[in-house]
């Protein structure tokens, strides 16, 4: 589910600043409960638990010109990369304001992906796979096809760690790699043109992809690599797909691009008898399928592709990122725009159509919120108060004692047991930090 994009699209430290020279990148965390924003002066973290209130839970000025910032679920662990040192990755415990460790690499870091077991660093022609609990380098994938945008996706499911990345510079081939057992799973011939976007669903049973043309989005089964769904975003023009994101239940898939339209597609399931579910879109699909047998292959192929179930039309276009999440018990579409705004829309899971705006927040500036538009019936009915969740807890990583003295954090942040990320036995060799504490330092591989 994790989505990330720079101010001028994914792909490293060389892009221009965002509006006002402050906004460089934005990313949703793995379950879309948090939004991270990289700026010219540092980074910000926002909590996404309510619709009408956007809490800035942390703001840091330790690193300037941040073009990558990734948070591990709702934990205190944040990974930051700055244009000042684009070959170095810094890992922080933001609640304590301390650096856990930093690692350096041979070339500029283009992307960083996290789950509960693995941390993946993507360079243009290599990928580094670390064990997130001690940051040990487990595997280096060298001589991969040139990947100047740093395109890759890492599954968030703790029972596996599938990694997807481009397998070709000229075609849309996807390599699916098992980052838990360190083996290649499959190669998926997804598109005729190079890849532009990749995304796993939460359980890592589906993988969505889009090519540089941006007209067709496909969904494949994992680990088999079979094509399950094909959606047509549009036919009038090629666009740059900037993000893909599944809903938590994998029943919907959203796609944003450099245009003003965000699309939501519904993954129709077949019934027990093999027939599609009895919906209007399924009925129309059958009509198109029947008619396509009388038409040329290229035309029938386009007719067999499903169209958007729901859409959003933004005021301006740009490299936006999107995510589908459940907030206050109802499905929402989140869109972070390149001009520093967060739009929250209500999604009607039964009827689809044009999504209604619930709230519009400004991400830049102190408490600078834009009021919501007046929303008609369906939008008004879903703005319900959230109930306090009940979560189990376990001890987490700590600078001063690991499991014994670790702070209490929600159980979903880590899958198995306590974590001590800066123990000197886990980070040879050891160097001294600016504040005099000892941290692990990565080796240049």
XYZ file of C-alpha atoms in Angstrom:
445
model
C 0.000 0.000 0.000
C 2.888 2.288 0.541
C 3.027 5.167 -1.976
C 5.784 7.682 -2.483
C 6.666 10.330 -5.002
C 9.021 13.271 -5.300
C 7.943 16.778 -6.074
C 8.685 16.113 -9.717
C 7.987 12.384 -9.623
C 10.001 9.467 -8.295
C 13.640 9.147 -9.107
C 16.156 10.690 -6.784
C 17.690 13.915 -5.640
C 17.965 15.859 -8.876
C 14.389 17.068 -9.254
C 13.382 20.666 -8.536
C 11.878 21.808 -5.285
C 8.148 21.825 -4.833
C 5.961 24.893 -4.418
C 7.740 27.675 -2.610
C 10.951 25.627 -2.629
C 9.820 23.721 0.480
C 8.071 20.549 -0.677
C 10.290 17.829 -2.147
C 8.553 14.470 -1.576
C 5.569 12.805 0.061
C 4.878 9.208 1.075
C 2.153 7.264 2.830
C 3.312 4.596 5.255
C 2.519 0.914 4.753
C -1.085 1.039 6.002
C -1.855 4.671 5.079
C -2.190 5.745 8.718
C 0.588 8.301 8.340
C 1.877 10.755 5.743
C 5.513 11.836 5.559
C 6.564 15.036 3.831
C 10.128 15.900 2.822
C 10.923 19.606 2.656
C 13.834 21.943 2.020
C 14.307 22.380 5.770
C 13.672 18.795 6.965
C 10.649 16.523 7.140
C 7.189 16.317 8.712
C 5.049 13.388 9.855
C 1.259 13.580 9.930
C -1.243 11.229 11.546
C -4.198 10.194 9.358
C -6.686 8.883 11.923
C -9.462 11.439 11.483
C -10.940 13.237 8.499
C -11.332 16.805 9.747
C -8.119 17.055 11.754
C -4.568 16.633 10.489
C -2.082 16.208 13.337
C 1.564 17.019 12.653
C 3.091 14.527 15.094
C 6.703 15.389 14.334
C 8.739 18.008 12.515
C 12.491 17.725 12.101
C 15.152 20.072 10.809
C 18.104 17.714 11.320
C 18.517 17.122 7.580
C 17.870 19.658 4.835
C 16.558 19.043 1.312
C 14.969 15.700 2.175
C 13.902 13.832 -0.954
C 13.168 10.439 0.662
C 11.362 9.986 3.978
C 9.775 6.654 4.924
C 8.125 5.690 8.214
C 7.735 2.082 9.392
C 4.001 1.715 10.046
C 3.195 3.795 13.169
C 6.528 3.230 14.874
C 9.240 5.734 15.761
C 11.541 4.480 13.002
C 12.001 6.888 10.092
C 14.406 6.615 7.163
C 15.646 9.877 5.652
C 17.800 10.665 2.602
C 18.908 14.196 1.754
C 20.258 15.784 -1.405
C 23.151 17.010 0.737
C 24.373 13.395 1.081
C 22.367 11.413 -1.488
C 24.493 8.288 -1.034
C 23.763 8.050 2.701
C 20.663 6.726 4.443
C 19.955 7.939 7.983
C 17.650 6.030 10.316
C 16.122 7.994 13.194
C 14.102 7.322 16.319
C 12.062 10.481 15.869
C 10.239 10.327 19.218
C 13.571 10.479 21.058
C 15.237 12.732 18.521
C 18.211 10.401 18.068
C 19.943 8.820 15.101
C 19.954 5.026 15.244
C 22.436 4.468 12.426
C 23.481 5.554 8.961
C 24.576 3.562 5.926
C 26.392 4.725 2.804
C 26.192 3.246 -0.700
C 28.252 3.492 -3.897
C 25.756 5.702 -5.756
C 22.756 7.919 -5.137
C 19.861 6.335 -3.277
C 16.718 6.422 -5.417
C 14.194 4.639 -3.179
C 13.873 3.015 0.231
C 11.153 0.476 1.108
C 10.308 -0.970 4.524
C 8.320 -3.754 6.087
C 8.508 -5.504 9.450
C 11.354 -7.756 8.342
C 13.258 -6.054 5.552
C 14.651 -2.683 4.548
C 15.382 -2.351 0.832
C 17.572 0.345 -0.706
C 17.334 0.828 -4.464
C 20.126 2.379 -6.544
C 20.069 2.740 -10.305
C 21.757 -0.598 -11.026
C 21.683 -2.431 -7.699
C 19.392 -3.251 -4.765
C 20.503 -3.790 -1.151
C 18.396 -5.928 1.184
C 18.855 -5.475 4.950
C 17.410 -7.253 7.957
C 15.501 -4.407 9.597
C 16.018 -5.661 13.161
C 19.802 -5.371 13.118
C 20.376 -3.705 9.712
C 22.653 -6.539 8.629
C 23.154 -6.597 4.864
C 21.623 -9.876 3.711
C 21.824 -9.617 -0.064
C 22.983 -7.320 -2.838
C 21.320 -7.625 -6.223
C 23.954 -6.344 -8.646
C 23.753 -5.489 -12.335
C 19.991 -5.153 -12.448
C 18.578 -3.408 -15.540
C 19.081 0.346 -15.325
C 16.357 1.767 -13.094
C 16.900 5.560 -13.021
C 13.589 6.237 -11.270
C 14.282 3.739 -8.482
C 10.993 1.982 -9.182
C 10.349 -0.946 -6.844
C 7.704 -2.297 -4.477
C 8.019 -4.289 -1.256
C 5.137 -6.274 0.198
C 4.045 -5.266 3.690
C 2.775 -8.695 4.758
C 4.998 -9.990 7.584
C 4.726 -13.626 6.434
C 6.645 -12.850 3.246
C 8.770 -10.107 1.783
C 8.190 -10.029 -1.941
C 10.166 -7.416 -3.831
C 9.184 -6.295 -7.333
C 11.400 -4.285 -9.684
C 11.828 -3.782 -13.461
C 13.432 -6.633 -15.374
C 14.005 -4.705 -18.590
C 14.762 -1.186 -19.803
C 12.735 -1.537 -23.001
C 9.727 -3.643 -21.951
C 7.455 -3.869 -18.945
C 8.915 -6.996 -17.380
C 8.589 -7.410 -13.602
C 11.013 -9.425 -11.501
C 9.386 -10.738 -8.314
C 12.035 -11.599 -5.720
C 11.560 -13.317 -2.368
C 13.494 -11.048 0.013
C 12.816 -13.393 2.921
C 14.341 -16.535 1.398
C 16.589 -14.702 -1.079
C 15.403 -16.271 -4.309
C 13.726 -15.170 -7.535
C 10.042 -16.088 -7.586
C 8.948 -15.274 -11.133
C 9.239 -12.892 -14.080
C 5.991 -11.301 -15.225
C 5.732 -9.940 -18.807
C 3.329 -7.186 -17.786
C 3.503 -4.506 -20.516
C 4.981 -3.762 -23.930
C 6.597 -0.528 -22.732
C 8.783 0.151 -19.656
C 7.242 0.128 -16.200
C 6.115 3.280 -14.392
C 4.380 2.031 -11.234
C 4.196 -1.100 -9.053
C 2.186 -1.978 -5.947
C 1.414 -5.079 -3.848
C -1.806 -5.547 -1.947
C -1.606 -5.958 1.835
C -1.495 -9.772 1.773
C 0.975 -9.868 -1.153
C -1.320 -12.065 -3.241
C -1.763 -9.423 -5.953
C 0.605 -7.087 -7.796
C -0.576 -4.076 -9.809
C 1.485 -2.451 -12.543
C 1.365 0.370 -15.065
C 3.659 1.232 -17.947
C 5.080 4.552 -19.118
C 2.184 4.917 -21.525
C -0.196 5.013 -18.572
C -3.261 3.799 -20.443
C -3.607 0.268 -19.031
C -3.250 -1.002 -15.467
C -2.910 -4.716 -14.873
C -3.183 -6.894 -11.769
C -1.353 -10.216 -11.424
C -1.559 -13.080 -8.959
C 1.446 -13.612 -6.689
C 3.505 -15.750 -6.622
C 2.198 -17.340 -9.860
C 2.242 -14.198 -11.999
C -1.089 -14.876 -13.731
C -3.010 -11.893 -15.101
C -6.178 -11.389 -13.039
C -7.512 -7.981 -14.077
C -6.948 -5.351 -16.722
C -8.188 -1.784 -16.391
C -8.127 1.033 -18.909
C -7.320 4.427 -17.445
C -7.923 6.245 -20.714
C -7.333 6.230 -24.458
C -6.970 9.908 -25.389
C -3.385 10.467 -24.263
C -0.404 8.934 -22.557
C 0.121 9.958 -18.931
C 2.670 9.390 -16.183
C 1.185 7.111 -13.510
C 2.717 8.360 -10.259
C 1.185 5.915 -7.778
C -0.952 2.798 -7.398
C -2.559 1.643 -4.171
C -4.876 -1.199 -3.158
C -7.588 -0.834 -0.552
C -6.961 -2.798 2.679
C -9.283 -5.594 1.500
C -7.856 -5.548 -2.064
C -11.318 -4.998 -3.528
C -10.329 -1.641 -5.007
C -7.266 -0.153 -6.693
C -6.598 3.557 -7.105
C -4.262 5.236 -9.573
C -2.997 8.806 -9.731
C -1.006 10.475 -12.483
C 0.234 13.842 -13.672
C -3.320 14.702 -14.752
C -6.139 16.101 -12.641
C -8.026 12.773 -12.518
C -7.622 9.994 -9.944
C -9.211 6.648 -10.845
C -10.548 3.899 -8.589
C -11.031 0.457 -10.104
C -13.108 -2.344 -8.600
C -11.708 -5.860 -8.656
C -14.863 -7.813 -9.469
C -14.868 -11.319 -8.038
C -16.458 -14.329 -9.668
C -19.266 -16.148 -7.892
C -19.229 -19.832 -6.809
C -20.461 -20.963 -10.223
C -17.754 -19.040 -12.024
C -20.129 -16.226 -12.962
C -19.305 -12.619 -12.169
C -21.088 -10.921 -9.307
C -24.475 -9.472 -10.190
C -23.512 -5.812 -10.552
C -24.182 -3.186 -13.173
C -20.515 -3.092 -14.178
C -20.507 -6.879 -14.541
C -23.614 -6.686 -16.758
C -22.066 -4.010 -18.957
C -18.868 -6.067 -19.104
C -20.803 -9.036 -20.445
C -22.407 -6.813 -23.100
C -18.982 -5.567 -24.226
C -17.601 -9.110 -24.249
C -20.461 -10.316 -26.451
C -20.034 -7.404 -28.855
C -16.248 -7.723 -29.007
C -16.423 -11.044 -30.848
C -17.594 -9.159 -33.943
C -14.857 -6.516 -33.870
C -11.136 -6.395 -34.819
C -8.712 -7.734 -32.221
C -7.318 -4.327 -31.181
C -10.793 -2.871 -30.692
C -12.145 -5.937 -28.875
C -9.112 -5.891 -26.582
C -9.884 -2.328 -25.494
C -13.574 -3.156 -24.999
C -12.752 -6.091 -22.726
C -10.845 -3.837 -20.329
C -12.800 -2.541 -17.345
C -13.186 1.187 -16.806
C -12.971 3.146 -13.574
C -15.519 2.362 -10.861
C -15.062 5.781 -9.254
C -13.142 8.963 -10.037
C -11.916 12.197 -8.515
C -11.224 15.365 -10.459
C -8.691 17.664 -8.853
C -8.502 21.381 -9.493
C -4.925 21.218 -10.772
C -2.706 18.543 -12.286
C 0.698 17.373 -11.066
C 2.606 14.346 -9.755
C 0.163 13.302 -7.046
C 0.127 10.216 -4.827
C -2.971 8.380 -3.664
C -3.982 5.749 -1.127
C -7.151 3.941 -0.096
C -7.720 3.666 3.635
C -10.417 3.134 6.235
C -10.713 6.224 8.430
C -13.375 6.490 11.106
C -14.874 3.181 9.937
C -15.471 4.272 6.345
C -13.533 3.928 3.064
C -11.613 7.027 2.021
C -9.421 8.076 -0.854
C -6.363 10.113 0.162
C -4.618 12.295 -2.427
C -1.453 14.241 -1.591
C -0.784 16.772 -4.323
C 2.445 18.300 -5.570
C 1.355 21.765 -4.397
C 1.331 20.637 -0.755
C -2.296 19.694 -0.101
C -4.017 16.577 1.214
C -7.492 15.814 -0.109
C -9.672 13.264 1.684
C -12.607 11.877 -0.281
C -15.463 9.589 0.670
C -15.741 6.474 -1.478
C -19.113 4.827 -2.078
C -18.216 1.106 -2.269
C -21.620 0.160 -3.717
C -22.293 2.737 -6.416
C -18.911 4.333 -7.129
C -19.148 7.400 -9.331
C -17.609 10.769 -8.517
C -16.149 10.762 -5.010
C -17.228 13.546 -2.689
C -14.666 15.744 -0.963
C -14.757 15.349 2.821
C -11.849 17.621 3.751
C -8.935 19.499 2.243
C -5.812 20.080 4.372
C -2.783 22.211 3.608
C 0.424 20.376 4.433
C 2.668 23.448 4.337
C 2.279 26.128 6.964
C 1.227 25.957 10.598
C -2.363 24.814 11.099
C -3.208 26.157 7.677
C -6.336 24.150 6.936
C -8.785 24.710 4.118
C -12.469 24.181 5.031
C -14.317 21.260 3.527
C -16.711 21.718 0.662
C -20.345 21.137 1.488
C -20.875 17.429 0.869
C -24.216 15.920 -0.186
C -25.999 12.958 1.353
C -23.537 10.060 1.168
C -20.552 12.122 2.249
C -22.508 13.523 5.167
C -23.443 10.089 6.433
C -19.907 8.733 6.694
C -18.366 11.440 8.897
C -18.771 9.400 12.081
C -16.578 9.688 15.191
C -13.880 7.075 15.565
C -13.944 4.601 18.424
C -10.759 4.115 20.406
C -8.940 1.044 19.066
C -7.785 -1.655 21.447
C -4.279 -2.801 20.570
C -1.933 -5.259 22.160
C 1.560 -4.003 22.928
C 5.074 -5.286 23.184
C 8.420 -3.762 23.945
C 10.204 -2.099 21.072
C 13.649 -0.948 20.091
C 15.493 1.462 22.332
C 18.746 3.376 22.375
C 19.366 2.592 26.027
C 18.504 -1.038 26.561
C 16.588 -2.767 23.818
C 13.825 -5.081 24.986
C 14.353 -4.567 28.703
C 14.031 -0.796 28.746
C 12.283 -0.316 25.423
C 9.260 1.922 25.066
C 5.846 0.378 24.590
C 4.694 0.500 20.980
C 1.691 -1.037 19.164
C 2.034 -4.720 18.357
C 1.529 -4.271 14.617
C 4.753 -2.305 14.254
C 6.952 -5.408 14.428
C 6.059 -8.995 13.759
C 8.315 -11.008 16.018
C 9.744 -10.025 19.372
C 11.673 -7.008 20.604
C 14.028 -4.961 18.504
C 17.264 -3.215 19.445
C 18.536 -1.440 16.376
C 21.656 0.257 17.727
C 23.287 -2.482 19.796
C 27.012 -2.306 19.024
C 27.139 -6.080 18.499
C 24.612 -5.682 15.689
C 26.470 -2.872 13.946
C 30.181 -3.590 13.483
C 32.157 -1.446 12.953
C 31.197 1.249 15.477
C 31.695 4.975 15.074
C 30.896 8.002 17.184
C 27.847 10.127 16.567
C 27.805 13.909 16.824
C 26.174 13.698 20.248
C 28.737 11.165 21.497
C 26.519 8.100 21.389
C 27.622 5.018 19.502
C 25.712 3.964 16.458
C 26.079 1.460 13.697
C 27.631 2.639 10.509
C 27.101 0.975 7.194
C 29.881 -0.432 5.144
C 30.284 0.726 1.572
C 29.499 -2.318 -0.515
